[in-house]
Amino acid sequence: MPELPEVETTRRGLAPHLLGHRVLALDVRQRQLRWPVAPALIRKLPGQRVDAIERRAKYLLVHTQAGSAVLHLGMSGSLRVLPARTPIGPHDHVDWQLDSGCVLRYTDPRRFGCQLWQPAGTTHELLQGLGPEPLSDAFAGDVLWTRSRGRKAAVKTFIMDQAVVVGVGNIYASEALFAAGIHPLRAAGAVSRERYARLAQAIQLILARAIERGGTTLRDFIAPDGAPGYFEQELAVYGREGEACRDCGTPIRCAVVGQRSTCWCPRCQR
């Protein structure tokens, strides 16, 4: 599914088209998404001006004076700003009519995303208990080391835990572990403080680079302007089973860990 860089790319792409504009009405053609489109969203959002757009983990928060829309792209969702008369496709489930004469269109073939509502001054339950943002000052190797003590779970599973650090999904966890030279199946509690410092730096570097490149295009994801991301061209291990490691030439191995495909170099990662 779209990961943090794709969601951040979406946020940056939408901001110039939404900030300062009012939502005039909502056209909801399909309410049954992962959770039903929130009735409060339908009631409260029309007439509101968009004051800010924030990303928290893989959620987008569209802030207004009355509250915030809480959006998730799910497995295959996309958000695009289009002329109001753009023909409606079979998977175009929700339109926000904007005072600019455009619509913010939510398209989702698998309907696994969401459009929910967070009243002003509250935190939606989906956002409670989340760990620090990986690109913030609150995240560092010491955070990982402290929270990993006594953990027997694989380090890859550990860094994908949203209570530990948010937004490090399957693709970027695999890539960061390769960059840090850490085997993804090593027990989280067995990784040293020094190696966690390298891992935190790798997570930040890879996520920042992926955002700069516009995210990773895998299957369904496209950016708000319809253009794909390009970080996929730089993947070192993810999706490269049997191919030669670019550093040492050893064939990349893959296995299923926590129901996710996990790839690594058996020589470079220990």
Short mmCIF file of N, CA and C in Angstrom, two decimals, residues 44-212:
data_model
loop_
_atom_site.label_atom_id
_atom_site.label_comp_id
_atom_site.label_asym_id
_atom_site.label_seq_id
_atom_site.Cartn_x
_atom_site.Cartn_y
_atom_site.Cartn_z
N LYS A 44 -20.24 18.36 8.62
CA LYS A 44 -19.41 19.45 9.14
C LYS A 44 -18.48 20.09 8.11
N LEU A 45 -18.01 19.31 7.14
CA LEU A 45 -16.98 19.84 6.24
C LEU A 45 -17.49 20.89 5.25
N PRO A 46 -18.67 20.71 4.64
CA PRO A 46 -19.13 21.74 3.68
C PRO A 46 -19.21 23.12 4.32
N GLY A 47 -18.69 24.11 3.60
CA GLY A 47 -18.66 25.48 4.09
C GLY A 47 -17.38 25.85 4.81
N GLN A 48 -16.55 24.86 5.12
CA GLN A 48 -15.31 25.13 5.85
C GLN A 48 -14.16 25.46 4.91
N ARG A 49 -13.26 26.33 5.39
CA ARG A 49 -12.04 26.67 4.65
C ARG A 49 -10.91 25.77 5.12
N VAL A 50 -10.11 25.30 4.21
CA VAL A 50 -8.96 24.46 4.55
C VAL A 50 -7.83 25.35 5.06
N ASP A 51 -7.46 25.16 6.32
CA ASP A 51 -6.43 25.98 6.94
C ASP A 51 -5.05 25.34 6.90
N ALA A 52 -4.99 24.01 6.88
CA ALA A 52 -3.69 23.32 6.87
C ALA A 52 -3.91 21.88 6.45
N ILE A 53 -2.86 21.27 5.92
CA ILE A 53 -2.87 19.85 5.58
C ILE A 53 -1.64 19.22 6.23
N GLU A 54 -1.89 18.25 7.08
CA GLU A 54 -0.83 17.62 7.85
C GLU A 54 -0.80 16.13 7.56
N ARG A 55 0.38 15.54 7.64
CA ARG A 55 0.49 14.08 7.58
C ARG A 55 0.86 13.57 8.97
N ARG A 56 0.15 12.57 9.44
CA ARG A 56 0.49 11.88 10.69
C ARG A 56 0.53 10.40 10.37
N ALA A 57 1.74 9.83 10.46
CA ALA A 57 1.95 8.45 10.01
C ALA A 57 1.53 8.37 8.54
N LYS A 58 0.60 7.47 8.19
CA LYS A 58 0.15 7.36 6.81
C LYS A 58 -1.24 7.98 6.62
N TYR A 59 -1.65 8.80 7.58
CA TYR A 59 -2.92 9.50 7.48
C TYR A 59 -2.69 10.94 7.04
N LEU A 60 -3.65 11.48 6.30
CA LEU A 60 -3.68 12.90 5.97
C LEU A 60 -4.76 13.56 6.80
N LEU A 61 -4.41 14.70 7.40
CA LEU A 61 -5.35 15.48 8.19
C LEU A 61 -5.57 16.81 7.49
N VAL A 62 -6.80 17.04 7.06
CA VAL A 62 -7.17 18.29 6.42
C VAL A 62 -7.87 19.14 7.48
N HIS A 63 -7.18 20.17 7.97
CA HIS A 63 -7.65 20.94 9.12
C HIS A 63 -8.54 22.11 8.70
N THR A 64 -9.65 22.26 9.41
CA THR A 64 -10.53 23.42 9.28
C THR A 64 -10.86 23.91 10.68
N GLN A 65 -11.56 25.01 10.77
CA GLN A 65 -11.92 25.55 12.08
C GLN A 65 -12.84 24.61 12.84
N ALA A 66 -13.70 23.89 12.13
CA ALA A 66 -14.66 23.01 12.79
C ALA A 66 -14.07 21.67 13.20
N GLY A 67 -12.98 21.29 12.58
CA GLY A 67 -12.37 19.99 12.83
C GLY A 67 -11.53 19.57 11.64
N SER A 68 -11.19 18.29 11.60
CA SER A 68 -10.28 17.82 10.56
C SER A 68 -10.81 16.57 9.89
N ALA A 69 -10.67 16.52 8.57
CA ALA A 69 -10.93 15.29 7.84
C ALA A 69 -9.71 14.38 8.02
N VAL A 70 -9.96 13.13 8.32
CA VAL A 70 -8.90 12.13 8.50
C VAL A 70 -8.98 11.17 7.32
N LEU A 71 -7.97 11.21 6.47
CA LEU A 71 -7.99 10.46 5.21
C LEU A 71 -6.88 9.41 5.19
N HIS A 72 -7.17 8.26 4.62
CA HIS A 72 -6.17 7.21 4.41
C HIS A 72 -6.37 6.65 3.02
N LEU A 73 -5.27 6.38 2.32
CA LEU A 73 -5.35 5.92 0.94
C LEU A 73 -5.60 4.43 0.82
N GLY A 74 -5.44 3.69 1.92
CA GLY A 74 -5.68 2.26 1.87
C GLY A 74 -4.69 1.55 0.96
N MET A 75 -5.13 0.48 0.33
CA MET A 75 -4.25 -0.33 -0.51
C MET A 75 -4.03 0.28 -1.88
N SER A 76 -5.04 0.97 -2.40
CA SER A 76 -4.97 1.39 -3.80
C SER A 76 -5.58 2.76 -4.04
N GLY A 77 -5.77 3.54 -2.98
CA GLY A 77 -6.45 4.81 -3.13
C GLY A 77 -5.56 5.92 -3.65
N SER A 78 -6.21 6.93 -4.23
CA SER A 78 -5.50 8.12 -4.67
C SER A 78 -6.40 9.33 -4.51
N LEU A 79 -5.79 10.49 -4.32
CA LEU A 79 -6.49 11.77 -4.23
C LEU A 79 -5.94 12.67 -5.32
N ARG A 80 -6.84 13.23 -6.14
CA ARG A 80 -6.41 14.12 -7.22
C ARG A 80 -7.33 15.33 -7.28
N VAL A 81 -6.77 16.47 -7.63
CA VAL A 81 -7.55 17.67 -7.86
C VAL A 81 -7.81 17.78 -9.35
N LEU A 82 -9.10 17.82 -9.72
CA LEU A 82 -9.50 17.74 -11.12
C LEU A 82 -10.54 18.83 -11.44
N PRO A 83 -10.67 19.20 -12.70
CA PRO A 83 -11.77 20.09 -13.07
C PRO A 83 -13.11 19.45 -12.69
N ALA A 84 -14.05 20.28 -12.26
CA ALA A 84 -15.31 19.76 -11.73
C ALA A 84 -16.07 18.89 -12.71
N ARG A 85 -15.90 19.12 -14.01
CA ARG A 85 -16.66 18.37 -15.01
C ARG A 85 -15.94 17.12 -15.51
N THR A 86 -14.86 16.75 -14.85
CA THR A 86 -14.15 15.53 -15.24
C THR A 86 -15.07 14.33 -15.10
N PRO A 87 -15.20 13.49 -16.13
CA PRO A 87 -16.08 12.32 -16.05
C PRO A 87 -15.75 11.44 -14.84
N ILE A 88 -16.79 10.86 -14.27
CA ILE A 88 -16.66 10.03 -13.07
C ILE A 88 -16.41 8.59 -13.48
N GLY A 89 -15.37 7.99 -12.89
CA GLY A 89 -15.04 6.60 -13.17
C GLY A 89 -15.72 5.67 -12.18
N PRO A 90 -15.64 4.36 -12.42
CA PRO A 90 -16.35 3.39 -11.58
C PRO A 90 -15.83 3.32 -10.15
N HIS A 91 -14.60 3.76 -9.92
CA HIS A 91 -14.02 3.67 -8.59
C HIS A 91 -13.82 5.05 -7.95
N ASP A 92 -14.47 6.06 -8.51
CA ASP A 92 -14.39 7.43 -7.97
C ASP A 92 -15.51 7.58 -6.93
N HIS A 93 -15.15 7.44 -5.66
CA HIS A 93 -16.16 7.27 -4.62
C HIS A 93 -16.60 8.57 -3.95
N VAL A 94 -15.67 9.54 -3.82
CA VAL A 94 -16.00 10.77 -3.10
C VAL A 94 -15.39 11.96 -3.83
N ASP A 95 -16.18 13.02 -4.01
CA ASP A 95 -15.69 14.30 -4.53
C ASP A 95 -15.92 15.38 -3.48
N TRP A 96 -14.89 16.19 -3.24
CA TRP A 96 -15.07 17.43 -2.48
C TRP A 96 -15.16 18.56 -3.50
N GLN A 97 -16.29 19.23 -3.55
CA GLN A 97 -16.43 20.38 -4.45
C GLN A 97 -15.77 21.60 -3.80
N LEU A 98 -14.84 22.21 -4.52
CA LEU A 98 -14.06 23.33 -4.00
C LEU A 98 -14.52 24.64 -4.64
N ASP A 99 -14.28 25.73 -3.93
CA ASP A 99 -14.68 27.05 -4.46
C ASP A 99 -13.81 27.49 -5.63
N SER A 100 -12.78 26.72 -5.94
CA SER A 100 -11.91 27.03 -7.08
C SER A 100 -12.49 26.54 -8.40
N GLY A 101 -13.60 25.80 -8.32
CA GLY A 101 -14.16 25.20 -9.52
C GLY A 101 -13.62 23.82 -9.81
N CYS A 102 -12.80 23.31 -8.90
CA CYS A 102 -12.25 21.96 -9.03
C CYS A 102 -12.88 21.04 -7.99
N VAL A 103 -12.57 19.77 -8.10
CA VAL A 103 -12.97 18.81 -7.08
C VAL A 103 -11.74 18.06 -6.60
N LEU A 104 -11.75 17.71 -5.32
CA LEU A 104 -10.78 16.76 -4.79
C LEU A 104 -11.44 15.39 -4.88
N ARG A 105 -10.89 14.54 -5.73
CA ARG A 105 -11.54 13.24 -6.02
C ARG A 105 -10.77 12.10 -5.37
N TYR A 106 -11.52 11.30 -4.62
CA TYR A 106 -10.95 10.10 -3.99
C TYR A 106 -11.34 8.88 -4.81
N THR A 107 -10.32 8.19 -5.33
CA THR A 107 -10.51 7.01 -6.15
C THR A 107 -9.88 5.82 -5.44
N ASP A 108 -10.60 4.70 -5.37
CA ASP A 108 -10.08 3.56 -4.63
C ASP A 108 -10.74 2.27 -5.11
N PRO A 109 -10.10 1.53 -6.02
CA PRO A 109 -10.69 0.29 -6.53
C PRO A 109 -11.00 -0.72 -5.44
N ARG A 110 -10.14 -0.80 -4.41
CA ARG A 110 -10.34 -1.83 -3.39
C ARG A 110 -11.14 -1.34 -2.19
N ARG A 111 -11.40 -0.03 -2.14
CA ARG A 111 -12.21 0.57 -1.07
C ARG A 111 -11.67 0.25 0.33
N PHE A 112 -10.36 0.30 0.49
CA PHE A 112 -9.76 0.00 1.78
C PHE A 112 -9.24 1.25 2.49
N GLY A 113 -9.49 2.40 1.90
CA GLY A 113 -9.11 3.65 2.54
C GLY A 113 -10.22 4.14 3.45
N CYS A 114 -10.10 5.41 3.89
CA CYS A 114 -11.15 5.95 4.76
C CYS A 114 -11.24 7.46 4.62
N GLN A 115 -12.42 7.98 4.96
CA GLN A 115 -12.67 9.42 5.08
C GLN A 115 -13.48 9.60 6.36
N LEU A 116 -12.79 10.04 7.40
CA LEU A 116 -13.38 10.13 8.73
C LEU A 116 -13.31 11.57 9.22
N TRP A 117 -13.78 11.82 10.43
CA TRP A 117 -13.85 13.18 10.97
C TRP A 117 -13.29 13.23 12.38
N GLN A 118 -12.50 14.27 12.65
CA GLN A 118 -11.93 14.53 13.97
C GLN A 118 -12.39 15.90 14.44
N PRO A 119 -13.29 15.98 15.43
CA PRO A 119 -13.75 17.29 15.91
C PRO A 119 -12.58 18.14 16.41
N ALA A 120 -12.72 19.44 16.30
CA ALA A 120 -11.67 20.36 16.76
C ALA A 120 -11.35 20.09 18.23
N GLY A 121 -10.07 20.11 18.56
CA GLY A 121 -9.64 19.92 19.94
C GLY A 121 -9.57 18.49 20.39
N THR A 122 -9.77 17.52 19.49
CA THR A 122 -9.72 16.10 19.84
C THR A 122 -8.68 15.39 18.97
N THR A 123 -8.37 14.16 19.35
CA THR A 123 -7.49 13.30 18.55
C THR A 123 -8.26 12.04 18.22
N HIS A 124 -8.37 11.75 16.94
CA HIS A 124 -9.10 10.56 16.52
C HIS A 124 -8.45 9.32 17.11
N GLU A 125 -9.27 8.32 17.41
CA GLU A 125 -8.76 7.11 18.05
C GLU A 125 -7.71 6.40 17.19
N LEU A 126 -7.79 6.53 15.87
CA LEU A 126 -6.79 5.91 15.01
C LEU A 126 -5.41 6.55 15.15
N LEU A 127 -5.37 7.76 15.67
CA LEU A 127 -4.10 8.49 15.79
C LEU A 127 -3.54 8.45 17.20
N GLN A 128 -4.27 7.84 18.11
CA GLN A 128 -3.81 7.76 19.49
C GLN A 128 -2.81 6.61 19.65
N GLY A 129 -1.80 6.81 20.48
CA GLY A 129 -0.83 5.77 20.76
C GLY A 129 0.21 5.57 19.69
N LEU A 130 0.29 6.48 18.73
CA LEU A 130 1.29 6.35 17.68
C LEU A 130 2.66 6.79 18.18
N GLY A 131 3.71 6.18 17.63
CA GLY A 131 5.07 6.54 17.96
C GLY A 131 5.50 7.83 17.28
N PRO A 132 6.77 8.21 17.44
CA PRO A 132 7.26 9.45 16.84
C PRO A 132 7.34 9.37 15.33
N GLU A 133 7.31 10.54 14.69
CA GLU A 133 7.53 10.62 13.25
C GLU A 133 9.01 10.36 12.96
N PRO A 134 9.34 9.53 11.99
CA PRO A 134 10.74 9.19 11.74
C PRO A 134 11.59 10.35 11.25
N LEU A 135 10.97 11.38 10.68
CA LEU A 135 11.73 12.53 10.19
C LEU A 135 11.73 13.70 11.18
N SER A 136 11.26 13.44 12.40
CA SER A 136 11.21 14.49 13.41
C SER A 136 12.39 14.37 14.38
N ASP A 137 12.58 15.43 15.17
CA ASP A 137 13.65 15.43 16.17
C ASP A 137 13.39 14.43 17.30
N ALA A 138 12.15 13.97 17.41
CA ALA A 138 11.80 13.03 18.48
C ALA A 138 12.28 11.61 18.18
N PHE A 139 12.76 11.38 16.97
CA PHE A 139 13.19 10.03 16.57
C PHE A 139 14.70 9.97 16.46
N ALA A 140 15.28 8.92 17.05
CA ALA A 140 16.73 8.71 16.98
C ALA A 140 17.02 7.25 17.32
N GLY A 141 18.26 6.86 17.15
CA GLY A 141 18.65 5.49 17.44
C GLY A 141 18.40 5.10 18.88
N ASP A 142 18.59 6.03 19.80
CA ASP A 142 18.36 5.73 21.22
C ASP A 142 16.90 5.38 21.49
N VAL A 143 15.98 5.98 20.72
CA VAL A 143 14.55 5.64 20.86
C VAL A 143 14.35 4.18 20.51
N LEU A 144 14.92 3.73 19.40
CA LEU A 144 14.79 2.35 18.99
C LEU A 144 15.47 1.41 19.99
N TRP A 145 16.66 1.76 20.42
CA TRP A 145 17.39 0.90 21.35
C TRP A 145 16.63 0.73 22.66
N THR A 146 16.12 1.83 23.21
CA THR A 146 15.40 1.78 24.48
C THR A 146 14.14 0.93 24.36
N ARG A 147 13.39 1.12 23.30
CA ARG A 147 12.12 0.41 23.14
C ARG A 147 12.30 -1.04 22.73
N SER A 148 13.49 -1.40 22.30
CA SER A 148 13.73 -2.76 21.83
C SER A 148 14.21 -3.71 22.92
N ARG A 149 14.57 -3.17 24.08
CA ARG A 149 15.15 -4.03 25.11
C ARG A 149 14.15 -5.13 25.50
N GLY A 150 14.66 -6.37 25.47
CA GLY A 150 13.84 -7.51 25.82
C GLY A 150 12.93 -8.01 24.72
N ARG A 151 12.92 -7.34 23.56
CA ARG A 151 12.04 -7.75 22.46
C ARG A 151 12.66 -8.92 21.69
N LYS A 152 11.88 -10.00 21.52
CA LYS A 152 12.34 -11.15 20.76
C LYS A 152 11.86 -11.13 19.31
N ALA A 153 10.95 -10.25 19.01
CA ALA A 153 10.44 -10.16 17.65
C ALA A 153 11.55 -9.75 16.69
N ALA A 154 11.41 -10.11 15.43
CA ALA A 154 12.39 -9.72 14.42
C ALA A 154 12.49 -8.20 14.34
N VAL A 155 13.69 -7.70 14.11
CA VAL A 155 13.90 -6.26 14.09
C VAL A 155 13.07 -5.60 12.99
N LYS A 156 12.84 -6.28 11.88
CA LYS A 156 12.01 -5.69 10.83
C LYS A 156 10.58 -5.51 11.32
N THR A 157 10.03 -6.50 12.00
CA THR A 157 8.70 -6.38 12.57
C THR A 157 8.66 -5.26 13.59
N PHE A 158 9.71 -5.14 14.38
CA PHE A 158 9.80 -4.12 15.43
C PHE A 158 9.73 -2.71 14.85
N ILE A 159 10.50 -2.42 13.81
CA ILE A 159 10.51 -1.05 13.29
C ILE A 159 9.26 -0.74 12.46
N MET A 160 8.47 -1.77 12.14
CA MET A 160 7.20 -1.53 11.46
C MET A 160 6.04 -1.36 12.44
N ASP A 161 6.32 -1.50 13.73
CA ASP A 161 5.31 -1.31 14.77
C ASP A 161 5.02 0.18 14.90
N GLN A 162 3.79 0.60 14.64
CA GLN A 162 3.44 2.03 14.64
C GLN A 162 3.52 2.66 16.02
N ALA A 163 3.57 1.84 17.07
CA ALA A 163 3.74 2.37 18.42
C ALA A 163 5.22 2.67 18.70
N VAL A 164 6.11 2.11 17.89
CA VAL A 164 7.56 2.34 18.06
C VAL A 164 7.99 3.55 17.24
N VAL A 165 7.66 3.55 15.97
CA VAL A 165 7.92 4.68 15.07
C VAL A 165 6.90 4.55 13.94
N VAL A 166 6.34 5.65 13.50
CA VAL A 166 5.27 5.58 12.51
C VAL A 166 5.82 5.62 11.09
N GLY A 167 5.07 5.01 10.20
CA GLY A 167 5.30 5.22 8.78
C GLY A 167 6.42 4.45 8.14
N VAL A 168 7.10 3.56 8.88
CA VAL A 168 8.16 2.76 8.28
C VAL A 168 7.52 1.46 7.79
N GLY A 169 7.03 1.49 6.56
CA GLY A 169 6.34 0.34 6.01
C GLY A 169 7.30 -0.69 5.45
N ASN A 170 6.73 -1.67 4.79
CA ASN A 170 7.48 -2.85 4.37
C ASN A 170 8.65 -2.54 3.44
N ILE A 171 8.41 -1.73 2.43
CA ILE A 171 9.46 -1.42 1.46
C ILE A 171 10.64 -0.73 2.13
N TYR A 172 10.33 0.32 2.88
CA TYR A 172 11.40 1.15 3.42
C TYR A 172 12.07 0.52 4.63
N ALA A 173 11.36 -0.36 5.34
CA ALA A 173 12.00 -1.12 6.42
C ALA A 173 13.07 -2.04 5.82
N SER A 174 12.74 -2.72 4.75
CA SER A 174 13.72 -3.61 4.10
C SER A 174 14.93 -2.84 3.60
N GLU A 175 14.66 -1.69 2.97
CA GLU A 175 15.76 -0.90 2.43
C GLU A 175 16.65 -0.31 3.52
N ALA A 176 16.04 0.16 4.63
CA ALA A 176 16.82 0.75 5.72
C ALA A 176 17.67 -0.31 6.41
N LEU A 177 17.13 -1.49 6.61
CA LEU A 177 17.91 -2.56 7.24
C LEU A 177 19.10 -2.96 6.37
N PHE A 178 18.91 -2.96 5.06
CA PHE A 178 20.05 -3.24 4.17
C PHE A 178 21.10 -2.15 4.31
N ALA A 179 20.66 -0.90 4.28
CA ALA A 179 21.62 0.21 4.38
C ALA A 179 22.39 0.19 5.69
N ALA A 180 21.75 -0.30 6.76
CA ALA A 180 22.40 -0.35 8.08
C ALA A 180 23.16 -1.65 8.29
N GLY A 181 23.04 -2.61 7.36
CA GLY A 181 23.75 -3.88 7.47
C GLY A 181 23.18 -4.81 8.52
N ILE A 182 21.87 -4.71 8.80
CA ILE A 182 21.24 -5.51 9.85
C ILE A 182 20.32 -6.54 9.21
N HIS A 183 20.47 -7.78 9.62
CA HIS A 183 19.61 -8.85 9.10
C HIS A 183 18.19 -8.63 9.62
N PRO A 184 17.19 -8.69 8.74
CA PRO A 184 15.81 -8.38 9.17
C PRO A 184 15.24 -9.37 10.17
N LEU A 185 15.79 -10.59 10.25
CA LEU A 185 15.25 -11.59 11.18
C LEU A 185 15.95 -11.59 12.53
N ARG A 186 16.96 -10.76 12.70
CA ARG A 186 17.64 -10.67 14.01
C ARG A 186 16.65 -10.16 15.05
N ALA A 187 16.71 -10.71 16.24
CA ALA A 187 15.83 -10.27 17.32
C ALA A 187 16.08 -8.80 17.62
N ALA A 188 15.00 -8.05 17.78
CA ALA A 188 15.14 -6.61 18.02
C ALA A 188 15.98 -6.32 19.26
N GLY A 189 15.81 -7.13 20.30
CA GLY A 189 16.54 -6.91 21.54
C GLY A 189 18.01 -7.26 21.45
N ALA A 190 18.43 -7.90 20.35
CA ALA A 190 19.83 -8.29 20.19
C ALA A 190 20.63 -7.30 19.35
N VAL A 191 19.99 -6.22 18.91
CA VAL A 191 20.68 -5.20 18.11
C VAL A 191 21.28 -4.16 19.06
N SER A 192 22.53 -3.80 18.82
CA SER A 192 23.24 -2.90 19.72
C SER A 192 22.79 -1.45 19.54
N ARG A 193 23.13 -0.64 20.53
CA ARG A 193 22.81 0.79 20.46
C ARG A 193 23.47 1.43 19.24
N GLU A 194 24.72 1.05 18.98
CA GLU A 194 25.45 1.62 17.84
C GLU A 194 24.76 1.28 16.52
N ARG A 195 24.30 0.03 16.38
CA ARG A 195 23.65 -0.37 15.14
C ARG A 195 22.28 0.28 15.00
N TYR A 196 21.59 0.51 16.11
CA TYR A 196 20.32 1.23 16.03
C TYR A 196 20.54 2.68 15.61
N ALA A 197 21.66 3.26 16.00
CA ALA A 197 21.96 4.62 15.56
C ALA A 197 22.10 4.64 14.04
N ARG A 198 22.79 3.64 13.49
CA ARG A 198 22.93 3.56 12.03
C ARG A 198 21.58 3.31 11.36
N LEU A 199 20.76 2.48 12.00
CA LEU A 199 19.45 2.17 11.42
C LEU A 199 18.55 3.40 11.39
N ALA A 200 18.54 4.16 12.48
CA ALA A 200 17.70 5.37 12.51
C ALA A 200 18.14 6.35 11.42
N GLN A 201 19.44 6.51 11.25
CA GLN A 201 19.94 7.40 10.21
C GLN A 201 19.55 6.88 8.82
N ALA A 202 19.60 5.56 8.64
CA ALA A 202 19.23 4.98 7.35
C ALA A 202 17.75 5.19 7.06
N ILE A 203 16.90 5.00 8.08
CA ILE A 203 15.46 5.22 7.91
C ILE A 203 15.21 6.65 7.46
N GLN A 204 15.83 7.61 8.13
CA GLN A 204 15.61 9.01 7.80
C GLN A 204 16.11 9.34 6.41
N LEU A 205 17.29 8.85 6.06
CA LEU A 205 17.87 9.14 4.75
C LEU A 205 17.03 8.55 3.62
N ILE A 206 16.61 7.30 3.78
CA ILE A 206 15.87 6.63 2.71
C ILE A 206 14.48 7.23 2.55
N LEU A 207 13.80 7.54 3.66
CA LEU A 207 12.48 8.16 3.56
C LEU A 207 12.59 9.54 2.91
N ALA A 208 13.59 10.32 3.32
CA ALA A 208 13.76 11.66 2.75
C ALA A 208 14.06 11.57 1.25
N ARG A 209 14.88 10.61 0.87
CA ARG A 209 15.22 10.45 -0.55
C ARG A 209 14.00 10.01 -1.35
N ALA A 210 13.19 9.11 -0.77
CA ALA A 210 11.99 8.65 -1.47
C ALA A 210 10.98 9.78 -1.65
N ILE A 211 10.86 10.63 -0.63
CA ILE A 211 9.97 11.80 -0.75
C ILE A 211 10.47 12.71 -1.86
N GLU A 212 11.77 12.92 -1.89
CA GLU A 212 12.37 13.78 -2.91
C GLU A 212 12.12 13.24 -4.31
#
